[in-house]
Short mmCIF file of C-alpha atoms and ligand atoms in Angstrom, two decimals:
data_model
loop_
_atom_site.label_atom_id
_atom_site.label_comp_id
_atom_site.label_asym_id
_atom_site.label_seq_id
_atom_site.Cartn_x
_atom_site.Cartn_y
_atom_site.Cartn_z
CA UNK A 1 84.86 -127.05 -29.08
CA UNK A 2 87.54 -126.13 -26.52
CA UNK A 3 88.94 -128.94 -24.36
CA UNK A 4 87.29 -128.70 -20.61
CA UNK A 5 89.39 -126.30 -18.18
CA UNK A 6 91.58 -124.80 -21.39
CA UNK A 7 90.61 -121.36 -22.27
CA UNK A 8 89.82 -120.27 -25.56
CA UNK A 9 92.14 -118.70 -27.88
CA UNK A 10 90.69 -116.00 -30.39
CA UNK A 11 92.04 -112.66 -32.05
CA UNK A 12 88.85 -110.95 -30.90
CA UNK A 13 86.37 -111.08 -28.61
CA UNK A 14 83.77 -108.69 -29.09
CA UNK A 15 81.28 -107.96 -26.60
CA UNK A 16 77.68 -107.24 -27.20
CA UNK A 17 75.99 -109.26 -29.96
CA UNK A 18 73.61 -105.81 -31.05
CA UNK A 19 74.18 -103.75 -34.54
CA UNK A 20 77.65 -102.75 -33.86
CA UNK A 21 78.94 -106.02 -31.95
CA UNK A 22 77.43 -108.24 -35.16
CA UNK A 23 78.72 -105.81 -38.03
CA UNK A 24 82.42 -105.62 -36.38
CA UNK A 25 82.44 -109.41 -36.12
CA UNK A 26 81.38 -110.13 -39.51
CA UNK A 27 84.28 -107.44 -41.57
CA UNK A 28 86.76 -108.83 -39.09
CA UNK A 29 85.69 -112.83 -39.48
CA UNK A 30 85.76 -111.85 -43.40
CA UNK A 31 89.36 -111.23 -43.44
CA UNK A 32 90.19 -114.41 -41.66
CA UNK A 33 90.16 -113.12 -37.98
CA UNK A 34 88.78 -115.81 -35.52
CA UNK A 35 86.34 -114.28 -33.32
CA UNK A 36 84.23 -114.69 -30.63
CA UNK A 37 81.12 -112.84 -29.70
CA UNK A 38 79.64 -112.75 -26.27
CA UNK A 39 76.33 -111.04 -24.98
CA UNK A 40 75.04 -111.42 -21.29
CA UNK A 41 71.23 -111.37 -22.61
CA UNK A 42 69.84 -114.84 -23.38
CA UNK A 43 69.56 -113.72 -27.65
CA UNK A 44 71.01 -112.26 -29.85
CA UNK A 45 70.44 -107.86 -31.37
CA UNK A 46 70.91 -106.17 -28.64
CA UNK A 47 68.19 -103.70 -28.00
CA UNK A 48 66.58 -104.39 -31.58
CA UNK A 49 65.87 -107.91 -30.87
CA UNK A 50 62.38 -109.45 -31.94
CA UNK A 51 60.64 -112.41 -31.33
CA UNK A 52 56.95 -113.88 -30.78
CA UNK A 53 54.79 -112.94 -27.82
CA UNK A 54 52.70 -115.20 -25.77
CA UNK A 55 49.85 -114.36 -29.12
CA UNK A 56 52.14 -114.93 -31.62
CA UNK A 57 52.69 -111.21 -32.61
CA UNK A 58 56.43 -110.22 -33.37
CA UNK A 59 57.08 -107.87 -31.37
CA UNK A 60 60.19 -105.73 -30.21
CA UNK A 61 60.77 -106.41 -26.75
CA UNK A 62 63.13 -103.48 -25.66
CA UNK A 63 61.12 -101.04 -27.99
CA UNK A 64 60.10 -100.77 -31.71
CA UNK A 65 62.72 -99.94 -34.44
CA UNK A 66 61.92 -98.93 -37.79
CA UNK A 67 64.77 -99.00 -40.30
CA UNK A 68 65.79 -95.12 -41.98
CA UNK A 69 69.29 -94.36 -43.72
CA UNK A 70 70.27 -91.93 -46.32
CA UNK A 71 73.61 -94.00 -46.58
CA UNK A 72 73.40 -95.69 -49.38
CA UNK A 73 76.42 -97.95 -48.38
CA UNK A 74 74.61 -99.12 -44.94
CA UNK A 75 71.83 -100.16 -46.90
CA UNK A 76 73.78 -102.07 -49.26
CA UNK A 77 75.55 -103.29 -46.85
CA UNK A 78 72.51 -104.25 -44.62
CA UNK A 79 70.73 -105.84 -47.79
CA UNK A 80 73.56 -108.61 -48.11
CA UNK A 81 71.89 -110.30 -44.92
CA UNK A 82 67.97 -109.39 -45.39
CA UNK A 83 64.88 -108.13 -47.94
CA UNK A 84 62.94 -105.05 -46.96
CA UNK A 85 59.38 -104.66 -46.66
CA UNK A 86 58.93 -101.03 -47.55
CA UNK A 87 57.62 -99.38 -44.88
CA UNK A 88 57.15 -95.30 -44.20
CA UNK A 89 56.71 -94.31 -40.63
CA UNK A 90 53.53 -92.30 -40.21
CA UNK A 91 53.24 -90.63 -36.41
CA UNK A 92 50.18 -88.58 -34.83
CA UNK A 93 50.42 -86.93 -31.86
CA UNK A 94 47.16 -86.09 -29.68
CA UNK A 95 47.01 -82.27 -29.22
CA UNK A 96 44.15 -80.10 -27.78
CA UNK A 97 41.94 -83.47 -28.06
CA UNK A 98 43.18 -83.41 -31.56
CA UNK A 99 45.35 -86.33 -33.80
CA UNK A 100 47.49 -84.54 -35.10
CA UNK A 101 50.73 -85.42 -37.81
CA UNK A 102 53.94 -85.42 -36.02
CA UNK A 103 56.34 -83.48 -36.79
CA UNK A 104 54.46 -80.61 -36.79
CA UNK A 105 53.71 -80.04 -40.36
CA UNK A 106 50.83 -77.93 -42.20
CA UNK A 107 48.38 -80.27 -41.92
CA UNK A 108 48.82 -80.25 -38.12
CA UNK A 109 48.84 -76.55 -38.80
CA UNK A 110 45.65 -77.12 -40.20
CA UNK A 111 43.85 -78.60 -37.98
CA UNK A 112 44.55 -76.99 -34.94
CA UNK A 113 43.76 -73.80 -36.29
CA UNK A 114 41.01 -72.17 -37.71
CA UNK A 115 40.84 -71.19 -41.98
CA UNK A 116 42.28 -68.01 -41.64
CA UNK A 117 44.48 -68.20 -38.87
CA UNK A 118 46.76 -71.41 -40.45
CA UNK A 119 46.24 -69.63 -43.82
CA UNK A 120 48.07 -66.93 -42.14
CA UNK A 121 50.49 -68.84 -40.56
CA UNK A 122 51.18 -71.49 -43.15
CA UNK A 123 52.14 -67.84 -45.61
CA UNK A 124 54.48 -66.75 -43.05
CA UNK A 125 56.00 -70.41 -42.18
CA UNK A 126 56.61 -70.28 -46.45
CA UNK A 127 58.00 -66.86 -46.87
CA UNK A 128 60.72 -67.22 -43.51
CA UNK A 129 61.72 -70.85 -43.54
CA UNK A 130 60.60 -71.96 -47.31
CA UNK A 131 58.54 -74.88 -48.68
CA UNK A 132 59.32 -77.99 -47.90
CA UNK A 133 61.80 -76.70 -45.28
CA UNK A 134 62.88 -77.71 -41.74
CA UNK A 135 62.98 -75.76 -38.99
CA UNK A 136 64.01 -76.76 -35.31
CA UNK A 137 61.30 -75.56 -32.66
CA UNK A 138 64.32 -74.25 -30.90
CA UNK A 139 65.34 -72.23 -33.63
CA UNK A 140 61.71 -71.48 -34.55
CA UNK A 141 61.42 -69.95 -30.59
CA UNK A 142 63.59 -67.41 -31.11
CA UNK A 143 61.76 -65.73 -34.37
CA UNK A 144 61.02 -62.10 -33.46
CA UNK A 145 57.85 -61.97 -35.36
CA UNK A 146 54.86 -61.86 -32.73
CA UNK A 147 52.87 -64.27 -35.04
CA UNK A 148 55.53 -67.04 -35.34
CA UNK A 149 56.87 -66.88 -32.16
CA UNK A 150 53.35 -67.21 -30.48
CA UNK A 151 53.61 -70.45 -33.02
CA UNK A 152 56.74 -71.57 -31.67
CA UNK A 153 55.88 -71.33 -28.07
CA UNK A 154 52.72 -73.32 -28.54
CA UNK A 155 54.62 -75.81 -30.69
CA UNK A 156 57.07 -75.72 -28.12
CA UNK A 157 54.63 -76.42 -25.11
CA UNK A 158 51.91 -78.92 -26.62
CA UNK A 159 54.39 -81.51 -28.63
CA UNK A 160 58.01 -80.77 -26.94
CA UNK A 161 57.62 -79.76 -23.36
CA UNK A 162 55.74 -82.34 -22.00
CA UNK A 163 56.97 -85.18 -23.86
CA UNK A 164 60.66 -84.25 -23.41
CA UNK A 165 60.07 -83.92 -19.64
CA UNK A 166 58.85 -87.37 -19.34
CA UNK A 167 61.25 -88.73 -21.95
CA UNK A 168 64.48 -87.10 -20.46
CA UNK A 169 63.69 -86.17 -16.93
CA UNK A 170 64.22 -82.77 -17.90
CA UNK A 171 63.36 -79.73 -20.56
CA UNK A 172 64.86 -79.35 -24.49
CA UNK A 173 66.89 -76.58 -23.19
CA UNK A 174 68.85 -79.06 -20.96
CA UNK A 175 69.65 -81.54 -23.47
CA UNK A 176 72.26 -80.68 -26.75
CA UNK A 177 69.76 -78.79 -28.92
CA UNK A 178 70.32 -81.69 -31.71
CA UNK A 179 67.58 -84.24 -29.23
CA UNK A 180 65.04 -81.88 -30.48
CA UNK A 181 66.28 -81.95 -33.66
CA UNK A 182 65.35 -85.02 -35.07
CA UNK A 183 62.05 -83.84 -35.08
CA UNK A 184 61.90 -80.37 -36.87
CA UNK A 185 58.55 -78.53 -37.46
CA UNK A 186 58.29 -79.60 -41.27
CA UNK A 187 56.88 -76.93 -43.91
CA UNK A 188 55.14 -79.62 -46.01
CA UNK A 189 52.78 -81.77 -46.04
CA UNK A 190 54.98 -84.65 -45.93
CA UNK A 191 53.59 -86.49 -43.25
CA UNK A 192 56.69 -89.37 -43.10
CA UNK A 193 58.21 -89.20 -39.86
CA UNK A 194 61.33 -89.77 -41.37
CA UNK A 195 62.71 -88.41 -45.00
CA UNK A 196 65.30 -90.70 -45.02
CA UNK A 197 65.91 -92.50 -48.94
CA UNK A 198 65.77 -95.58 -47.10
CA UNK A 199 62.65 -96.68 -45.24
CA UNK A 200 62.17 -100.59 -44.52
CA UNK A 201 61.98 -103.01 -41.91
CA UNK A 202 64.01 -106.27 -42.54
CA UNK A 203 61.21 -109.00 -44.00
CA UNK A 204 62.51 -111.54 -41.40
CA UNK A 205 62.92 -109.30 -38.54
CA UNK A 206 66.20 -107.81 -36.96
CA UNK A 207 67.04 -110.88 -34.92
CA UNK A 208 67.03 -113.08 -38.36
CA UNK A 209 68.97 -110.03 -39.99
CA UNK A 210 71.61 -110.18 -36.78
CA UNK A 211 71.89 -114.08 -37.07
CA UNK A 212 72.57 -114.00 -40.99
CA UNK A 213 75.57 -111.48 -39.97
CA UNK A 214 76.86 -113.65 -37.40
CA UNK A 215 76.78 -116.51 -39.78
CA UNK A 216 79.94 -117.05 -40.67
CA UNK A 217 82.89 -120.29 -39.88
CA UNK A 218 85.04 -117.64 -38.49
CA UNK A 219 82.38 -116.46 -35.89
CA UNK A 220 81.86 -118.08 -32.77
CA UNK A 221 78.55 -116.83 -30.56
CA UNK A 222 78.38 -117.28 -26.84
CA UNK A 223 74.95 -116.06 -25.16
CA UNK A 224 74.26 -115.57 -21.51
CA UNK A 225 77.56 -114.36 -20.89
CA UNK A 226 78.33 -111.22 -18.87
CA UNK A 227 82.52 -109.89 -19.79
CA UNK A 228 82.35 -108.63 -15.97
CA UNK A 229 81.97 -111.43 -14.66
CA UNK A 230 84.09 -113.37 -16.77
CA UNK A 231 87.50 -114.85 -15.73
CA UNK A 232 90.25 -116.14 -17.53
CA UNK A 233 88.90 -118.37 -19.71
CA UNK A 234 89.19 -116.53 -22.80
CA UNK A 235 92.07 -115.65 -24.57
CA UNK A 236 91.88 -112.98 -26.73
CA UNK A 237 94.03 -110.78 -29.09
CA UNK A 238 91.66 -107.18 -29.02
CA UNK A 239 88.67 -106.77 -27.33
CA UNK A 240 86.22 -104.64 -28.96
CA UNK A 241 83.36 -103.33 -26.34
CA UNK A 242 79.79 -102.43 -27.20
CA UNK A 243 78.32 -102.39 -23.88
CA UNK A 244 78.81 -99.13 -21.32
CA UNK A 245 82.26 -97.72 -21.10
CA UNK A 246 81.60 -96.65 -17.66
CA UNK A 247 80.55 -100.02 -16.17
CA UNK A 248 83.92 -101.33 -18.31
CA UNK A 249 85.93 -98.84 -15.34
CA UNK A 250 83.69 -100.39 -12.60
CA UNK A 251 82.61 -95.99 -12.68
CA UNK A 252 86.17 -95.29 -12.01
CA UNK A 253 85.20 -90.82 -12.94
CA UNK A 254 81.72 -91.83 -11.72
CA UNK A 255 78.27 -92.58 -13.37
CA UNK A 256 77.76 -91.62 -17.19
CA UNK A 257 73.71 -90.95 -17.35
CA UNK A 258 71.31 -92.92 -18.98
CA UNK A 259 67.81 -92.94 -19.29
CA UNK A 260 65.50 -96.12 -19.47
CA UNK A 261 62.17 -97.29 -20.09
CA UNK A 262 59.47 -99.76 -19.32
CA UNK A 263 57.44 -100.97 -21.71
CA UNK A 264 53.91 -102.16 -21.26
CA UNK A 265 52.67 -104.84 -23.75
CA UNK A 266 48.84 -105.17 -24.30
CA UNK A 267 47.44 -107.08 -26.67
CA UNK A 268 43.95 -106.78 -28.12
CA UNK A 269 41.56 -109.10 -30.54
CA UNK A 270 41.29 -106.85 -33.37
CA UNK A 271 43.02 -106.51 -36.39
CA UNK A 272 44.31 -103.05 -36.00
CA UNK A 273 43.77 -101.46 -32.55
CA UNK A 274 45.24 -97.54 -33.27
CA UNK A 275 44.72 -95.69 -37.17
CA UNK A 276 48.61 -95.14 -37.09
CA UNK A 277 51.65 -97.20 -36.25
CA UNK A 278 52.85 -94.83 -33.41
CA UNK A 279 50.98 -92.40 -31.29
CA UNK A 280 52.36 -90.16 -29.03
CA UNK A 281 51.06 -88.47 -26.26
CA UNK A 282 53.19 -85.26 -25.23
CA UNK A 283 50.83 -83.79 -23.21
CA UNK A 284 48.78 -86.10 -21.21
CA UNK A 285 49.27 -89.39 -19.41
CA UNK A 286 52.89 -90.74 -18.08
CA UNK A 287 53.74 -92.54 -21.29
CA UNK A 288 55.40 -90.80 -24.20
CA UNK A 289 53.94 -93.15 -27.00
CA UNK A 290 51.98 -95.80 -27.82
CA UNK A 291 53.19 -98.44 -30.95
CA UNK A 292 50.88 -101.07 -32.94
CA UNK A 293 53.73 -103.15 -33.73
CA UNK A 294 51.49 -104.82 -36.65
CA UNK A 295 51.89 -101.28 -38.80
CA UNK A 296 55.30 -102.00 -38.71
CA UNK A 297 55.90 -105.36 -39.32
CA UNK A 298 52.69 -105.64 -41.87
CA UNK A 299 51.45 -108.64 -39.87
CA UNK A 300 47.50 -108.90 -39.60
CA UNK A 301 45.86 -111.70 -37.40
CA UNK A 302 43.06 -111.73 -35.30
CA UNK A 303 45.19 -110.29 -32.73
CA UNK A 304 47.06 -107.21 -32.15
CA UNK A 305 49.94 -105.85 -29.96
CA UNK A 306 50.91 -102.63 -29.03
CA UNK A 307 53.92 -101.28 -26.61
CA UNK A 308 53.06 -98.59 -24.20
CA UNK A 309 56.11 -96.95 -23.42
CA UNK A 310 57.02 -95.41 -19.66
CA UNK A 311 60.56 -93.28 -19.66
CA UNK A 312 61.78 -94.40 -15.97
CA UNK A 313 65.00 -93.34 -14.13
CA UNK A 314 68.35 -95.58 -14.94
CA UNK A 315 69.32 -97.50 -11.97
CA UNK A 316 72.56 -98.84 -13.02
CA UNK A 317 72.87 -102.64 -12.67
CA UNK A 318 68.80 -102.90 -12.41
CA UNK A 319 67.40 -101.69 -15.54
CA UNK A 320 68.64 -101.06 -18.81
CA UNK A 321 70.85 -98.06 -20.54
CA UNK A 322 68.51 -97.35 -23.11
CA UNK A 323 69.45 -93.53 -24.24
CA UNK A 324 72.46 -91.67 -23.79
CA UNK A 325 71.46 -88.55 -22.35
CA UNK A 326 73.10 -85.76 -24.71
CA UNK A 327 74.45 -82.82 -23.00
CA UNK A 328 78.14 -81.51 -23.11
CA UNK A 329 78.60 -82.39 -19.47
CA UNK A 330 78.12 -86.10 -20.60
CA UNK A 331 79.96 -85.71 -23.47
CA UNK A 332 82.89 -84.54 -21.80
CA UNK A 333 82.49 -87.30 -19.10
CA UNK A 334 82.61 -89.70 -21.98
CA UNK A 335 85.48 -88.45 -23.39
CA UNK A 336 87.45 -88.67 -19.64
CA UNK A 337 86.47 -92.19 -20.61
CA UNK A 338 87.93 -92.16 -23.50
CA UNK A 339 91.37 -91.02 -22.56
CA UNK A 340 91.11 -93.31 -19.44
CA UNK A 341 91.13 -96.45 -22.54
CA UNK A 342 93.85 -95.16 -23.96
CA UNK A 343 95.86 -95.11 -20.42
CA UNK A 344 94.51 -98.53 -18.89
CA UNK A 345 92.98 -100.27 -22.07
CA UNK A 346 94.89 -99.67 -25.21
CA UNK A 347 93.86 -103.16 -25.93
CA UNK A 348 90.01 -102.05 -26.05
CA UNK A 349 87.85 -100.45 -29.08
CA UNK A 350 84.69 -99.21 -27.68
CA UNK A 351 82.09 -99.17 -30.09
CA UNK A 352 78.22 -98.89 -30.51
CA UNK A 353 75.89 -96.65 -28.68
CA UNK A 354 76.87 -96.95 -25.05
CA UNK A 355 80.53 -97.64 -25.92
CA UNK A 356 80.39 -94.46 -27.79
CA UNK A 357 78.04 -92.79 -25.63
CA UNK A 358 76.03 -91.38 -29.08
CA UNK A 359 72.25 -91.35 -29.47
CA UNK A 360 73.23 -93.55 -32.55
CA UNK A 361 69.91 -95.06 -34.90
CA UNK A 362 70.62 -98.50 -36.16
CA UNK A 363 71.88 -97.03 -39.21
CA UNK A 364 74.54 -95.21 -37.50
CA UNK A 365 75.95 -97.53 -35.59
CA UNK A 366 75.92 -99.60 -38.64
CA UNK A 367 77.86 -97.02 -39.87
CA UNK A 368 80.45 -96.14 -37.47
CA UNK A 369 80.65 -100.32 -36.90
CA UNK A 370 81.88 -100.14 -40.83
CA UNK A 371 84.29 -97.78 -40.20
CA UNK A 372 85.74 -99.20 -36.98
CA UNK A 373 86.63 -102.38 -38.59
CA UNK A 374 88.16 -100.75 -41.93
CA UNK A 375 90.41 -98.81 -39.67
CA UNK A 376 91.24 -101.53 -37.17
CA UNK A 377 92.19 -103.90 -40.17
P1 LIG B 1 72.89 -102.55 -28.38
O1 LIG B 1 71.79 -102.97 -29.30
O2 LIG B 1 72.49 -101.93 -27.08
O3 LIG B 1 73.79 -103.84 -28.09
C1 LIG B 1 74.74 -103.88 -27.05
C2 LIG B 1 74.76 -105.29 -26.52
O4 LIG B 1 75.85 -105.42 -25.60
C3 LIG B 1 73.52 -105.67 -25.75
O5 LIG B 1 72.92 -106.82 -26.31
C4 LIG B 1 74.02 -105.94 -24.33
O6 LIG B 1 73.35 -107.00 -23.69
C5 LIG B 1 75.47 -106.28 -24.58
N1 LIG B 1 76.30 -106.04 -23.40
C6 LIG B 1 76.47 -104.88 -22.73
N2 LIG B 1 77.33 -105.04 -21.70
C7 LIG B 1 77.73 -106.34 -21.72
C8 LIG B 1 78.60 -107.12 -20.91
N3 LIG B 1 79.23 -106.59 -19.85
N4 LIG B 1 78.77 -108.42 -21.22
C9 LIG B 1 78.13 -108.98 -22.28
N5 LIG B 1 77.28 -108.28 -23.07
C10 LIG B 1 77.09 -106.99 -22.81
N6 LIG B 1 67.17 -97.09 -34.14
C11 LIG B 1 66.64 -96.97 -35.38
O7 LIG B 1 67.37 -96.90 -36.37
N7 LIG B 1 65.28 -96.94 -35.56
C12 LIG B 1 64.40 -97.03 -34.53
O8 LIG B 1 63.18 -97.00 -34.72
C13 LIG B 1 64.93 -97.16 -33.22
N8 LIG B 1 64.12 -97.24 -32.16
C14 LIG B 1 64.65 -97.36 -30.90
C15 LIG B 1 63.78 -97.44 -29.82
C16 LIG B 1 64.29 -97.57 -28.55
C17 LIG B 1 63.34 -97.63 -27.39
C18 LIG B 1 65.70 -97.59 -28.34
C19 LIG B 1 66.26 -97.72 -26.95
C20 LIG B 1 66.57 -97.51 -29.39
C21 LIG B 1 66.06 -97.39 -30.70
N9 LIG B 1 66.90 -97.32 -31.80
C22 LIG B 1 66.36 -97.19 -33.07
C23 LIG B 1 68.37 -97.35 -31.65
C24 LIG B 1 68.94 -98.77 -31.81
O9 LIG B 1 68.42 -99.60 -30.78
C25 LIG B 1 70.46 -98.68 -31.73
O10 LIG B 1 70.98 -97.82 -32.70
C26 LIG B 1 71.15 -100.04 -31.92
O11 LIG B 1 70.48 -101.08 -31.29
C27 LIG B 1 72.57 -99.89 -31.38
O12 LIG B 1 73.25 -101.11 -31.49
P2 LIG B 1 74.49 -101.42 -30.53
O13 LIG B 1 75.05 -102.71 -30.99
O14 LIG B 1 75.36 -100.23 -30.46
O15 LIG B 1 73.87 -101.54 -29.06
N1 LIG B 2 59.95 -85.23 -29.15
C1 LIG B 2 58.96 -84.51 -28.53
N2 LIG B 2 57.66 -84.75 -28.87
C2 LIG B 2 57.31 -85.67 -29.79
C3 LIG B 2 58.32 -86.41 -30.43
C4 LIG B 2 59.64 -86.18 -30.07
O1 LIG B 2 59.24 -83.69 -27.66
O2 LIG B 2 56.11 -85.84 -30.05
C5 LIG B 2 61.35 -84.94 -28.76
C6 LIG B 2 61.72 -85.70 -27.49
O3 LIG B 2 62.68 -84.95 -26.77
C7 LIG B 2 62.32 -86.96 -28.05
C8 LIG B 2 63.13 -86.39 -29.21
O4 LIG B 2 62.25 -85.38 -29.76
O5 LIG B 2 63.13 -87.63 -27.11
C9 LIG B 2 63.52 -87.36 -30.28
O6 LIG B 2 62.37 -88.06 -30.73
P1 LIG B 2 62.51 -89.48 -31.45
O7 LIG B 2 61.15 -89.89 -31.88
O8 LIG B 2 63.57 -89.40 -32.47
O9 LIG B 2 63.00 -90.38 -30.24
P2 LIG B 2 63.39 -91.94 -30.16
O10 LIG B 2 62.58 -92.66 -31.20
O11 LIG B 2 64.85 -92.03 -30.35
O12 LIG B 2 62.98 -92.30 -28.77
#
């Protein structure tokens, strides 16, 4: 407890209390660091926060995450602070007034098309790409084989058109090619919409996952606090920044983009309300997808939630910087950023998603958080 009108003295303050903000504090606090962690939200986990709704449904408020690594050291890490509940991520999309598997795989294959036709297809799909291949749908459009390229384009239309345009604000061509990517036509039947080794969601939830990382005597957790608005009264050795490098510069090489969302909960009294824990609709309607957060967390009551979720325009300072938007343009805006720090801020690590401007999962900013702190220590 600091004495009234001193300020605080720490080695590092570390703002944002999300997956990169709680990961750096706990490898620093480890090796004897004292440090302090700030967030201007009212909780801690940054965007994968959870917590009851007014029905008593855990829910996600700024959008549902679903644990996925291949690295077997985030997991390890990441298993220190929670248990899993085992949990594979199955996604349908509604096509031609169709549910079908997303990614596009051959049973989607399947049931758009008639016997022959995906017979055809799912041959040809085999002999170019291979079984149990991936292929982009961007690398799929530019197959010179009048079957498979009449494929790609109606891939290309129906699932990533429509729902990139409302996701993004623009088309897949606009965006670095690897947005696309993380959802390659799949030629399986693997209907997982991830492949990762890893599939879980923490048994407590994130925000009891978060809190167990912050735990530590060495680890001091302010909430409600915003570092721009902040004035002297903290004293600290290194900051270490996880919220958005451009607001840091008060936009000093103007605006990095972002793109938010609104979600709209809606809870019904049913067990399940939707066969699948995430629909999406890329076609129709002015929301992308629709998620039953009880698939996810494995809760069953008498009542369900699901979030409805609208992409919206980012209005900085009135809504929040959900997504990086990926594009080189950005990129190199970020990195202007970047070599503004090291100018002005040599003092400052950014980190996370928005300090890194990277379209990072939890995983990976997990990651990169690990890495940080090794190489800052
Ligand atoms: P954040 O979680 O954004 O934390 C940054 C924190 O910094 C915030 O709490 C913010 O309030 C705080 N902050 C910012 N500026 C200031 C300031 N000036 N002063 C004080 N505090 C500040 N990943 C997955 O692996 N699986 C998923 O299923 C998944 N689904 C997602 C769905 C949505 C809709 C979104 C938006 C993301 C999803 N992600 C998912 C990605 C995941 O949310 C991120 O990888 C992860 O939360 C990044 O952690 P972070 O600490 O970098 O950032
Ligand atoms: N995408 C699409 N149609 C779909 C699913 C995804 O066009 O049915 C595209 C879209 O551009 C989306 C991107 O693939 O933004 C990445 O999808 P993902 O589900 O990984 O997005 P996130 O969960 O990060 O919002």
């Amino acid at each position: 407890m600091q004495a009234q009108g001193t300020s605080m003295k720490v080695d590092y303050l570390i703002v944002g209390a999300g997956f990169a903000g709680a990961v750096m504090a706990e490898r620093l606090a480890k090796t004897g660091q004292q440090v302090l962690v700030i967030d201007k939200r009212p909780h801690i986990g940054g965007n994968a926060y959870d917590c009851l709704d007014a029905n008593g449904v855990l829910i996600h408020p700024y959008g549902p995450h679903i644990f996925h690594t291949n690295s077997d050291k985030v997991f390890d890490y990441l298993s220190k602070y929670t248990d899993w509940l085992p949990y594979e991520h199955r996604v349908v999309g509604v096509v031609d007034g169709r549910l079908i598997p997303i990614p596009f795989n051959l049973t989607s294959l399947e049931i758009l098309f008639d016997v022959e036709k995906a017979a055809r297809l799912k041959e040809k799909l085999i002999q170019q790409y291979g079984m149990d291949k991936k292929v982009t749908v961007l690398e799929m459009l530019k197959n010179t084989d009048s079957e498979m390229s009449e494929l790609a384009e109606y891939i290309y239309k129906n699932i990533f058109l429509g729902y990139t345009t409302k996701q993004w604000g623009m088309s897949p061509e606009d965006l670095s090619p690897s947005v696309t990517a993380r959802v390659p036509v799949h030629i399986s039947y693997d209907d997982r919409y991830f492949q990762d080794k890893h599939q879980y969601m923490p048994k407590y939830g994130y925000t009891k996952l978060i809190e167990k990382i912050l735990n530590h005597s060495n680890i001091e957790v302010i909430l409600g606090k915003d570092f721009k608005k902040m004035n002297a009264e903290i004293d600290y050795g290194k900051l270490i920044y996880t919220g958005a490098i451009d607001e840091f510069f008060d936009y000093e090489l103007g605006h990095l983009p972002y793109r938010s969302l609104r979600f709209d909960f809606q809870t019904y009294k049913q067990r399940r309300h939707q066969s699948n824990g995430q629909v999406n609709y890329p076609v129709s309607n002015d929301f992308t997808r629709i998620t039953e957060m009880g698939h996810l967390t494995q809760e069953i009551g008498c009542k369900t939630t699901v979030a409805i979720e609208y992409p919206i325009a980012h209005l900085p300072g009135v809504n929040i910087p959900y997504y990086p938007i990926p594009r080189e343009d950005n990129i190199r805006l970020h990195e202007r950023y970047i070599n503004l720090a090291m100018e002005k801020a040599p003092n400052v690590v950014f980190a996370g998603r928005l300090g890194d401007y990277k379209y990072y999962n939890m995983d990976q900013a997990t990651a990169a958080a690990l890495v940080l702190a090794k190489n800052i220590l």
